[in-house]
PDB file of C-alpha atoms in Angstrom:
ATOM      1  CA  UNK L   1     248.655 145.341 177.522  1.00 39.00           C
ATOM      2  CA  UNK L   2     249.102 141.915 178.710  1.00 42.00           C
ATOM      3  CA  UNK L   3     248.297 138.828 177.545  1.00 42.00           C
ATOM      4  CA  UNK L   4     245.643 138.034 180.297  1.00 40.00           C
ATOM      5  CA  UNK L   5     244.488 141.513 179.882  1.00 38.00           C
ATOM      6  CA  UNK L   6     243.518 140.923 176.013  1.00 34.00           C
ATOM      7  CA  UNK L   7     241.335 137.531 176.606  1.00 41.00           C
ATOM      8  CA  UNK L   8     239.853 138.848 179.578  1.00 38.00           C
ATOM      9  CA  UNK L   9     238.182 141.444 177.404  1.00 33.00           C
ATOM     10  CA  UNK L  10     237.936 139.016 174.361  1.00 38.00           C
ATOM     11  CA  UNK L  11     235.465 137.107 176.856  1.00 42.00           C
ATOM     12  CA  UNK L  12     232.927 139.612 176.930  1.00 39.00           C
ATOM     13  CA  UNK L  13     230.757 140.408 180.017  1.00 37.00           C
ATOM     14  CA  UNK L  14     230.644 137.782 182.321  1.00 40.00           C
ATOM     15  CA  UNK L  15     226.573 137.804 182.328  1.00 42.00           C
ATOM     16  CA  UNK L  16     226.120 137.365 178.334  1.00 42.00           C
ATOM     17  CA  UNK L  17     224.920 133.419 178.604  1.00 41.00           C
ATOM     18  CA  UNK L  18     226.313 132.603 175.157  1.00 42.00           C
ATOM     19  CA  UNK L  19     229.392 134.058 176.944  1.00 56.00           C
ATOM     20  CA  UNK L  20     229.098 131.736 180.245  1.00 62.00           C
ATOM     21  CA  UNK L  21     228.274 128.726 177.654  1.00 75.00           C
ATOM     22  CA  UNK L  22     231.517 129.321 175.874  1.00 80.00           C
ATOM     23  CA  UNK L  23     233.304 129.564 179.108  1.00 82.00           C
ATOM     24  CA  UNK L  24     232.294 126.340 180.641  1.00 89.00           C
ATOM     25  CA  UNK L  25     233.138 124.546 177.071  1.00 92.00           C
ATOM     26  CA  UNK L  26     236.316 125.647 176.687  1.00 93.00           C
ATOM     27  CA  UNK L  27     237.272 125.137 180.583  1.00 93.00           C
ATOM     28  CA  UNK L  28     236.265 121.166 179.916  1.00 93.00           C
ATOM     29  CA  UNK L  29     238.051 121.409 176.584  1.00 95.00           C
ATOM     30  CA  UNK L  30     241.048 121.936 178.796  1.00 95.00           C
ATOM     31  CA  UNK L  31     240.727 119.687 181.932  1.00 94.00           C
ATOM     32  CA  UNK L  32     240.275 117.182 179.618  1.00 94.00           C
ATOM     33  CA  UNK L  33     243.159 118.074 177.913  1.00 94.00           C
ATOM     34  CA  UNK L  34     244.973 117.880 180.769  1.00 92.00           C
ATOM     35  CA  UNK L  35     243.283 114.075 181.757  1.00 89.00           C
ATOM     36  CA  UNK L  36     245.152 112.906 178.563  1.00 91.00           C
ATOM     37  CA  UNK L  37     248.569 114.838 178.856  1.00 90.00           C
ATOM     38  CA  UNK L  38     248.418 113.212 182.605  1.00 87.00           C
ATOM     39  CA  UNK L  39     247.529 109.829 181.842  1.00 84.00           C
ATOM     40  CA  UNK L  40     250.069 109.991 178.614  1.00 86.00           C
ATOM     41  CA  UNK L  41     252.853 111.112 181.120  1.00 83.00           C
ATOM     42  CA  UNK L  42     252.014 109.703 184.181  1.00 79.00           C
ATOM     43  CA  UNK L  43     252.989 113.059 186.266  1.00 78.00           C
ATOM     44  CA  UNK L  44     252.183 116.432 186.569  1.00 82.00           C
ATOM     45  CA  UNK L  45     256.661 117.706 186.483  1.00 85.00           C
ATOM     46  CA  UNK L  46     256.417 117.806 182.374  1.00 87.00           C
ATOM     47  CA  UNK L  47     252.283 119.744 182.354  1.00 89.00           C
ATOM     48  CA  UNK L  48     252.910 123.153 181.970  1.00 90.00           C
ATOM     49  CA  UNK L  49     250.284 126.003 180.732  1.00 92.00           C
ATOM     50  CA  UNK L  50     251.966 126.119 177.362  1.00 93.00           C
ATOM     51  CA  UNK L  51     251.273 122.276 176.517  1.00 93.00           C
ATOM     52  CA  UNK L  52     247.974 122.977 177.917  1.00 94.00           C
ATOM     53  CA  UNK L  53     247.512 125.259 175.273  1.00 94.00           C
ATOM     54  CA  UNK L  54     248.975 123.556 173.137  1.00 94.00           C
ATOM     55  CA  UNK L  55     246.958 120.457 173.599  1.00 94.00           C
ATOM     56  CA  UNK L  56     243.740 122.354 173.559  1.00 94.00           C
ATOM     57  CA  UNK L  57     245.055 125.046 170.429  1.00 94.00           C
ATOM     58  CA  UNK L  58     244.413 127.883 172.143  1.00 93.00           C
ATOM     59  CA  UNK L  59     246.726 130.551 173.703  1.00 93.00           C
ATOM     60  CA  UNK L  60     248.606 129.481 177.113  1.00 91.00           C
ATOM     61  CA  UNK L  61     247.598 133.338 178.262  1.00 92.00           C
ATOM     62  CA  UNK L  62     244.086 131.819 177.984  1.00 92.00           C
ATOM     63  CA  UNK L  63     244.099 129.656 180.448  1.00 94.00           C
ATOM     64  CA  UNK L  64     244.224 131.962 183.339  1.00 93.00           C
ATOM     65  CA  UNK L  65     240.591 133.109 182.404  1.00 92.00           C
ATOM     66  CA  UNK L  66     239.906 129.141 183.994  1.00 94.00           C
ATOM     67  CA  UNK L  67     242.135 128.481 186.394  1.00 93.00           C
ATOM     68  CA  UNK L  68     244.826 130.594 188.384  1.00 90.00           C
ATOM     69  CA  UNK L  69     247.582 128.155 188.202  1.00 91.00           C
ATOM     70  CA  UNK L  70     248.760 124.894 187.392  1.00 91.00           C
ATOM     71  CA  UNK L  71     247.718 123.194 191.113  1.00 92.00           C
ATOM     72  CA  UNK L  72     244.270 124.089 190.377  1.00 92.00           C
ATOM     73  CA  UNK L  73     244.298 122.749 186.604  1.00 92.00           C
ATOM     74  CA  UNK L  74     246.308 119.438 188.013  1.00 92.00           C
ATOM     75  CA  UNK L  75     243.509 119.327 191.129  1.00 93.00           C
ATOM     76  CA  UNK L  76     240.391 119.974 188.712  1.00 93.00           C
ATOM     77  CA  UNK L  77     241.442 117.357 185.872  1.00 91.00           C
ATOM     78  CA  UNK L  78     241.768 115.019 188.898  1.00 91.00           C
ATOM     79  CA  UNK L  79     238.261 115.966 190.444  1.00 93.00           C
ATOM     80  CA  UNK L  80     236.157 113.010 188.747  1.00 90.00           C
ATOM     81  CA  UNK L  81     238.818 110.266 189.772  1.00 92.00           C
ATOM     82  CA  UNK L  82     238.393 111.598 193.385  1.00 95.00           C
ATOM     83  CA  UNK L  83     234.634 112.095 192.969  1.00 94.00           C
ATOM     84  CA  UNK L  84     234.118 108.260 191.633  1.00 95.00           C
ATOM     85  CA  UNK L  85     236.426 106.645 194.731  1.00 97.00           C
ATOM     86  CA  UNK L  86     234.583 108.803 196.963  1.00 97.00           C
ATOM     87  CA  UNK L  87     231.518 107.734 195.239  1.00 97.00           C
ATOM     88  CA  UNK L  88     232.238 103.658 195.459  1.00 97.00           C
ATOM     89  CA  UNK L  89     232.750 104.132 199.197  1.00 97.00           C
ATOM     90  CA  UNK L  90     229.567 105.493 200.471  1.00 96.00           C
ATOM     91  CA  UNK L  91     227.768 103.456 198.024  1.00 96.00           C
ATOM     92  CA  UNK L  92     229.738 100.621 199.926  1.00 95.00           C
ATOM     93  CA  UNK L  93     228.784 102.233 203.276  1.00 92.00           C
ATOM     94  CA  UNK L  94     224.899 102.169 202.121  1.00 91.00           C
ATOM     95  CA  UNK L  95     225.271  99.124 200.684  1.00 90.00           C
ATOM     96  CA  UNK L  96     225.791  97.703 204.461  1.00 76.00           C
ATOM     97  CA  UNK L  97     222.129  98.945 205.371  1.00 75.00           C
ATOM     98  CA  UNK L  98     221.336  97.745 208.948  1.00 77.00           C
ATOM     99  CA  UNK L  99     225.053  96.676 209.461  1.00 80.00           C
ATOM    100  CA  UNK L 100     227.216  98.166 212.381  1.00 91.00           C
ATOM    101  CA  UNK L 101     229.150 101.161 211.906  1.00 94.00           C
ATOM    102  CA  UNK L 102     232.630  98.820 212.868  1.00 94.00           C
ATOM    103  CA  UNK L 103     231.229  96.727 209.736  1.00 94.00           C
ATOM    104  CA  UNK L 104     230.227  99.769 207.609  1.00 95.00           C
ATOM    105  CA  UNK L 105     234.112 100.826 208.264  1.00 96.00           C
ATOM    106  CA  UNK L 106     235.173  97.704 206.939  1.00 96.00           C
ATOM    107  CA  UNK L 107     233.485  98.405 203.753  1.00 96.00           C
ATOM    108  CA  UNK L 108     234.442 101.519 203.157  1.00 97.00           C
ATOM    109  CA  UNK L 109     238.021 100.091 203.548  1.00 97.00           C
ATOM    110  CA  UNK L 110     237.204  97.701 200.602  1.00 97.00           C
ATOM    111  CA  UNK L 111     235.954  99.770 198.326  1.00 97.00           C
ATOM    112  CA  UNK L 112     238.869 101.822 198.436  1.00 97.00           C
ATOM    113  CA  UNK L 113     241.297  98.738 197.894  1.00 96.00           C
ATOM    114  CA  UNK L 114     239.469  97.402 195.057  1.00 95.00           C
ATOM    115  CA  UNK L 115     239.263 100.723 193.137  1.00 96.00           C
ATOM    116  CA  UNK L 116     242.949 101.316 194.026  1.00 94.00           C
ATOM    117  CA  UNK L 117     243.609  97.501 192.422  1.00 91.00           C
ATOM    118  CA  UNK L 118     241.053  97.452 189.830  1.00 90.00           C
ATOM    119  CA  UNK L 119     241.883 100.743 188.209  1.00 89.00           C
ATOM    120  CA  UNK L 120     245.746 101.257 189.110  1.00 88.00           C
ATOM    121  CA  UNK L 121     246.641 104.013 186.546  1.00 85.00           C
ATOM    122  CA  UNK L 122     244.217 106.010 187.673  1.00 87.00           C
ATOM    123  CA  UNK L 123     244.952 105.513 191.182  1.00 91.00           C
ATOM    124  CA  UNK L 124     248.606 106.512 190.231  1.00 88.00           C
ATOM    125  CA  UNK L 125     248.002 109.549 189.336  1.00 87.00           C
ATOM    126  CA  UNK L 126     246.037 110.365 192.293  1.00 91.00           C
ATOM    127  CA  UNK L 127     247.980 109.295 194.862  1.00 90.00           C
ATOM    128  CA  UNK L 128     251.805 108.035 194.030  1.00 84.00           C
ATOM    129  CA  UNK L 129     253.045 110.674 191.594  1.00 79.00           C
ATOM    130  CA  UNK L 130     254.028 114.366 192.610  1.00 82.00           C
ATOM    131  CA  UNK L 131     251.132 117.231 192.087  1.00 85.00           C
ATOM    132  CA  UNK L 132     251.735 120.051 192.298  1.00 85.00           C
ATOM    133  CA  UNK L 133     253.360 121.788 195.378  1.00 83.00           C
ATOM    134  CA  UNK L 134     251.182 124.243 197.009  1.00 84.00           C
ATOM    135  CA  UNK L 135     250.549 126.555 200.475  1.00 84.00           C
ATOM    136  CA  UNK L 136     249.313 124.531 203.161  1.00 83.00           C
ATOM    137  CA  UNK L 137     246.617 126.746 203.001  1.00 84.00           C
ATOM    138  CA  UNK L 138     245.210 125.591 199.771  1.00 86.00           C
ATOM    139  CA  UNK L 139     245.173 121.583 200.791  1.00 85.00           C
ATOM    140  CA  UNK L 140     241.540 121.786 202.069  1.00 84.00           C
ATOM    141  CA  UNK L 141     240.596 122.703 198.789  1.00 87.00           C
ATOM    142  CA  UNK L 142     242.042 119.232 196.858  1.00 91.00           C
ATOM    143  CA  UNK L 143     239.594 117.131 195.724  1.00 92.00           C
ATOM    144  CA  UNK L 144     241.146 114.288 197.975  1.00 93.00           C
ATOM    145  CA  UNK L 145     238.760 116.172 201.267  1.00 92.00           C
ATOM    146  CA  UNK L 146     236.224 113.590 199.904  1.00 93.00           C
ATOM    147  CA  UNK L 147     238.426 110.533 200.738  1.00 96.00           C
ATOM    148  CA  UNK L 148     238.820 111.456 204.241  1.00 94.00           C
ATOM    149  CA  UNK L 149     235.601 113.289 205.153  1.00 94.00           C
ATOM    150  CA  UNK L 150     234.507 109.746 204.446  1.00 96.00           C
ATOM    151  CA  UNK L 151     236.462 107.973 206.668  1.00 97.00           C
ATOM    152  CA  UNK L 152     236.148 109.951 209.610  1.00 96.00           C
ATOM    153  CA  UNK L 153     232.369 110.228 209.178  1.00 96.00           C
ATOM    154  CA  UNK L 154     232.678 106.141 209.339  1.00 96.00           C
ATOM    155  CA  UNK L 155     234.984 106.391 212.401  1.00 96.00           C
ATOM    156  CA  UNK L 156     233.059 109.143 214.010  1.00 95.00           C
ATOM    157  CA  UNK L 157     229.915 107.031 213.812  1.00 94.00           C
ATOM    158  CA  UNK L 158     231.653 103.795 215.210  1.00 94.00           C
ATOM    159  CA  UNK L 159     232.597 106.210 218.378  1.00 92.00           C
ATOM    160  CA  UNK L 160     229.305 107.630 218.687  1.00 92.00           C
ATOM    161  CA  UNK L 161     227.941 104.086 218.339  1.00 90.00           C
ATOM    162  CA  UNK L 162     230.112 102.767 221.608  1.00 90.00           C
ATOM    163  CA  UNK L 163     232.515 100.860 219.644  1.00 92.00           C
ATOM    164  CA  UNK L 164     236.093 102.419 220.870  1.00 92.00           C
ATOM    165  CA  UNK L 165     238.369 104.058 219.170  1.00 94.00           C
ATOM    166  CA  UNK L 166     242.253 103.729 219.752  1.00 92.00           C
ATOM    167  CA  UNK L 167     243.234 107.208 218.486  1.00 93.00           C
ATOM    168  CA  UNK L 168     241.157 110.364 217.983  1.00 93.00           C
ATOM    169  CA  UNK L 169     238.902 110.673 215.146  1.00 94.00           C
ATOM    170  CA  UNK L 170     241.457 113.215 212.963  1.00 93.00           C
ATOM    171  CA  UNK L 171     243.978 111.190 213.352  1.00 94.00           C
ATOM    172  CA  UNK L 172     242.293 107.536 213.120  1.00 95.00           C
ATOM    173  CA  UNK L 173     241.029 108.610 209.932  1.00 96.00           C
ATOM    174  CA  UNK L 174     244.271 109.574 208.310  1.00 95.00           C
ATOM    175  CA  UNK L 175     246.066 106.444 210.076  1.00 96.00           C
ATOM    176  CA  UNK L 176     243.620 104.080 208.009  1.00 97.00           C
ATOM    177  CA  UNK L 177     243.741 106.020 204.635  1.00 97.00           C
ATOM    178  CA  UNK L 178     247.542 105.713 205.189  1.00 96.00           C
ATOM    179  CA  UNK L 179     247.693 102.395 205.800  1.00 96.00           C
ATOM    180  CA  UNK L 180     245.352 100.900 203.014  1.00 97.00           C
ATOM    181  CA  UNK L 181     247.389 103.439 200.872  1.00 96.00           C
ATOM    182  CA  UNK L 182     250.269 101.889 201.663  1.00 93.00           C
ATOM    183  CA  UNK L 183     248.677  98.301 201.027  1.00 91.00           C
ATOM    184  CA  UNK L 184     247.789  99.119 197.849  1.00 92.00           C
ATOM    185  CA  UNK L 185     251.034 100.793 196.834  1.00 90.00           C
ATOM    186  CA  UNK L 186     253.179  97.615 197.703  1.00 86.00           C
ATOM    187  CA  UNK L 187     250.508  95.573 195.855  1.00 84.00           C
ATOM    188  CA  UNK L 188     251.001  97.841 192.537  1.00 82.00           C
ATOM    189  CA  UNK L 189     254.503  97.834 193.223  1.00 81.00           C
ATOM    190  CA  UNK L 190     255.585  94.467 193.897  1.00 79.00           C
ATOM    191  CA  UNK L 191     252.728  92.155 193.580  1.00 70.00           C
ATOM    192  CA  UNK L 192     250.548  93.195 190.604  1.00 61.00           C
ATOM    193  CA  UNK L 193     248.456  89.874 190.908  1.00 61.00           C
ATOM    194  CA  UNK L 194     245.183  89.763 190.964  1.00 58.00           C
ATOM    195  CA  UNK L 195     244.848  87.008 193.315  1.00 61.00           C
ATOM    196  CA  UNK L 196     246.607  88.740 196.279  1.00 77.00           C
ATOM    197  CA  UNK L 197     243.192  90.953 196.199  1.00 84.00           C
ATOM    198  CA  UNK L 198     242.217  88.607 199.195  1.00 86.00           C
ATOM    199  CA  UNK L 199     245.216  89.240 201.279  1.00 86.00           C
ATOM    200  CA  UNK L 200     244.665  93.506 200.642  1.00 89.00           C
ATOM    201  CA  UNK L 201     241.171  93.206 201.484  1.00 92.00           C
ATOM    202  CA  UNK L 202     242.450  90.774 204.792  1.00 91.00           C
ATOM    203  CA  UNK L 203     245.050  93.313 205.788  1.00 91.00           C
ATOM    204  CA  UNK L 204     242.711  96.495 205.450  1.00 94.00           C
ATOM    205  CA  UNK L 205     240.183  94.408 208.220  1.00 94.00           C
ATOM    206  CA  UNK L 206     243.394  94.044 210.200  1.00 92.00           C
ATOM    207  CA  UNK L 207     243.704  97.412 209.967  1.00 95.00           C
ATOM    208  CA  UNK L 208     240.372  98.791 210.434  1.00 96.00           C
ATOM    209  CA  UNK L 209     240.408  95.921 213.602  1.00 93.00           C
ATOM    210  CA  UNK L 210     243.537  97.754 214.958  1.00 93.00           C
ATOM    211  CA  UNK L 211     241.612 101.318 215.798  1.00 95.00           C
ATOM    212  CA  UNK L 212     238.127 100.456 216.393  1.00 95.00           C
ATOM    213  CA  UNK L 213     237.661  98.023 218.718  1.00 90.00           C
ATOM    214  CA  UNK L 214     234.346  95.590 219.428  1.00 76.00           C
ATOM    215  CA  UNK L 215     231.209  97.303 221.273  1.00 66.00           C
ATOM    216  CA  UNK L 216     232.348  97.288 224.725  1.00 57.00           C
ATOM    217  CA  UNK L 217     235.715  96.969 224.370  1.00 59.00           C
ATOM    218  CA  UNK L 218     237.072  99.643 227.237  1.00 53.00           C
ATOM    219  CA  UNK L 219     240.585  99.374 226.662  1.00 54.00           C
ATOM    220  CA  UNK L 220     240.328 101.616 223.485  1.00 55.00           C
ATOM    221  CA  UNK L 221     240.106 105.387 223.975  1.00 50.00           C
ATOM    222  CA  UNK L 222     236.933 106.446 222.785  1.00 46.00           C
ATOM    223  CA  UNK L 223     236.910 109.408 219.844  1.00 47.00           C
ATOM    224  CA  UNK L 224     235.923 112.007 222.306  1.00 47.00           C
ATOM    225  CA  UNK L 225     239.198 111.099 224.033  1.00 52.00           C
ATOM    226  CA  UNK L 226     242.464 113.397 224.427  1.00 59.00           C
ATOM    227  CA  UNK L 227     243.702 114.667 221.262  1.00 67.00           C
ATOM    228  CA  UNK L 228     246.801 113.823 220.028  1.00 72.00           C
ATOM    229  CA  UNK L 229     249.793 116.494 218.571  1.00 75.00           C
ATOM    230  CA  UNK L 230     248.944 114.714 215.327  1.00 67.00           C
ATOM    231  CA  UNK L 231     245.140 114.933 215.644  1.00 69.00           C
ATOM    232  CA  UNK L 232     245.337 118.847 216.325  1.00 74.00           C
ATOM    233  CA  UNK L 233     247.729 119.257 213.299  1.00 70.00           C
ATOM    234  CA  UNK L 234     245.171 117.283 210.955  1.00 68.00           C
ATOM    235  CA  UNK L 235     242.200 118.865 212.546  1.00 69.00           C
ATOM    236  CA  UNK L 236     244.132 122.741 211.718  1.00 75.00           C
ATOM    237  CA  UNK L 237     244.654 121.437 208.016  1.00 66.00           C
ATOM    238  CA  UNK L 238     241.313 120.703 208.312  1.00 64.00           C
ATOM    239  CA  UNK L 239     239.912 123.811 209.069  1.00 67.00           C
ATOM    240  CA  UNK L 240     241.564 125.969 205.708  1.00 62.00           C
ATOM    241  CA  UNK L 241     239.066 127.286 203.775  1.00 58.00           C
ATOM    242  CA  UNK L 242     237.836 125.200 200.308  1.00 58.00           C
ATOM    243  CA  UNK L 243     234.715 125.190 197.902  1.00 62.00           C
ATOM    244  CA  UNK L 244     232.813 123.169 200.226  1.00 61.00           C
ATOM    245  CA  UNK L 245     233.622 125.370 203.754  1.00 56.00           C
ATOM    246  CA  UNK L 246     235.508 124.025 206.236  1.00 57.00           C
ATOM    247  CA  UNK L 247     235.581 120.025 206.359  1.00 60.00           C
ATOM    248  CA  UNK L 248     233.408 117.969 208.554  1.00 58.00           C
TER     249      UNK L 248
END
């Protein structure tokens, strides 16, 4: 009998609470087992289920009980980091109460910078080290949806509020998380001053300046305007299947 065979019986039926109780300890026994393997390493090439196990001193075999493979483990250990950016920028987009949606954009934009600067390791580890590889179909499932389900709900309401966009909504979205990405990565790579904080958060209103234009502004496409090849590809990513249904 196999290894996953044994634990899965070990476990007991899945409705015995104690059971459940057990379950949900040990699975944050190991994602946080995996937070501090991450962090220590700085990549997910050396995480494997046996250091996992080892980590948490329990059986690799285990594991599989929690989590089907190692993308999911990497993706769950990497949840709350996604969940607290996410969170920062739509407290930033509340934050702007009566303030346009062009403005509200802008914010949003900030919010990501300064996490990005004021908490580079983590931001490392989310975004410029390799995860794990995984099916296309899978990607609407990483915790990362939140990032850009933000953005294009700021972009979509900047369209909807008459302010033109200069690239559909899919693809406007991703063009401005890659470019304050990018911003930040030079900054952690070559800067690493605090004091060039005003010249990221300068660039990302450059940025968000380039693809939404001013109320009124006619020259910009608006985001009901003819999709691009990109925008269809992103929209199609968009539409896999993940825990939350398919992304707005």
């Amino acid at each position: 009998m196999g290894g996953r065979e044994v634990h899965a019986m070990e476990a007991g039926p899945t409705g015995d609470g104690q059971r459940d109780g057990q379950g949900s300890r040990r699975r944050r026994e190991i994602v946080a087992a995996v937070q501090r393997l991450l962090g220590e390493w700085g990549s997910s090439e050396r995480l494997t289920m046996r250091a996992v196990a080892k980590e948490v001193g329990i059986s690799a075999p285990s594991i599989y009980l929690h989590f089907q493979d190692k993308t999911e483990l990497v993706w769950a250990a990497l949840e709350d980091r996604y969940g607290e950016l996410a969170a920062q920028m739509s407290a930033a987009t509340l934050a702007g109460g009566d303030a346009d949606p062009r403005d509200r954009v802008r914010a949003q934009a900030h919010a990501y910078c300064r996490f990005a600067l004021g908490s580079p390791g983590h931001y490392r580890l989310m975004f410029e080290v390799h995860q794990p590889a995984t099916d296309p179909s899978r990607i609407g499932a990483h915790p990362a949806r939140h990032i850009s389900a933000g953005l294009r709900a700021g972009l979509r309401s900047c369209a909807e509020g008459g302010f033109g966009l200069s690239l559909p909504v899919e693809q406007a979205a991703q063009t401005l998380w890659a470019g304050l990405h990018g911003m930040v990565s030079l900054h952690h790579s070559l800067y690493r001053d605090e004091s060039s904080e005003d010249l990221v958060l300068q660039l990302a209103d450059g940025l968000v300046d380039s693809l939404v234009a001013v109320a009124g502004d006619v020259s910009f496409l608006t985001g009901s305007g003819p999709e691009t090849e990109a925008s269809r590809r992103i929209r199609a990513l968009r539409s896999t299947p993940g825990p939350d249904g398919p992304q707005p």
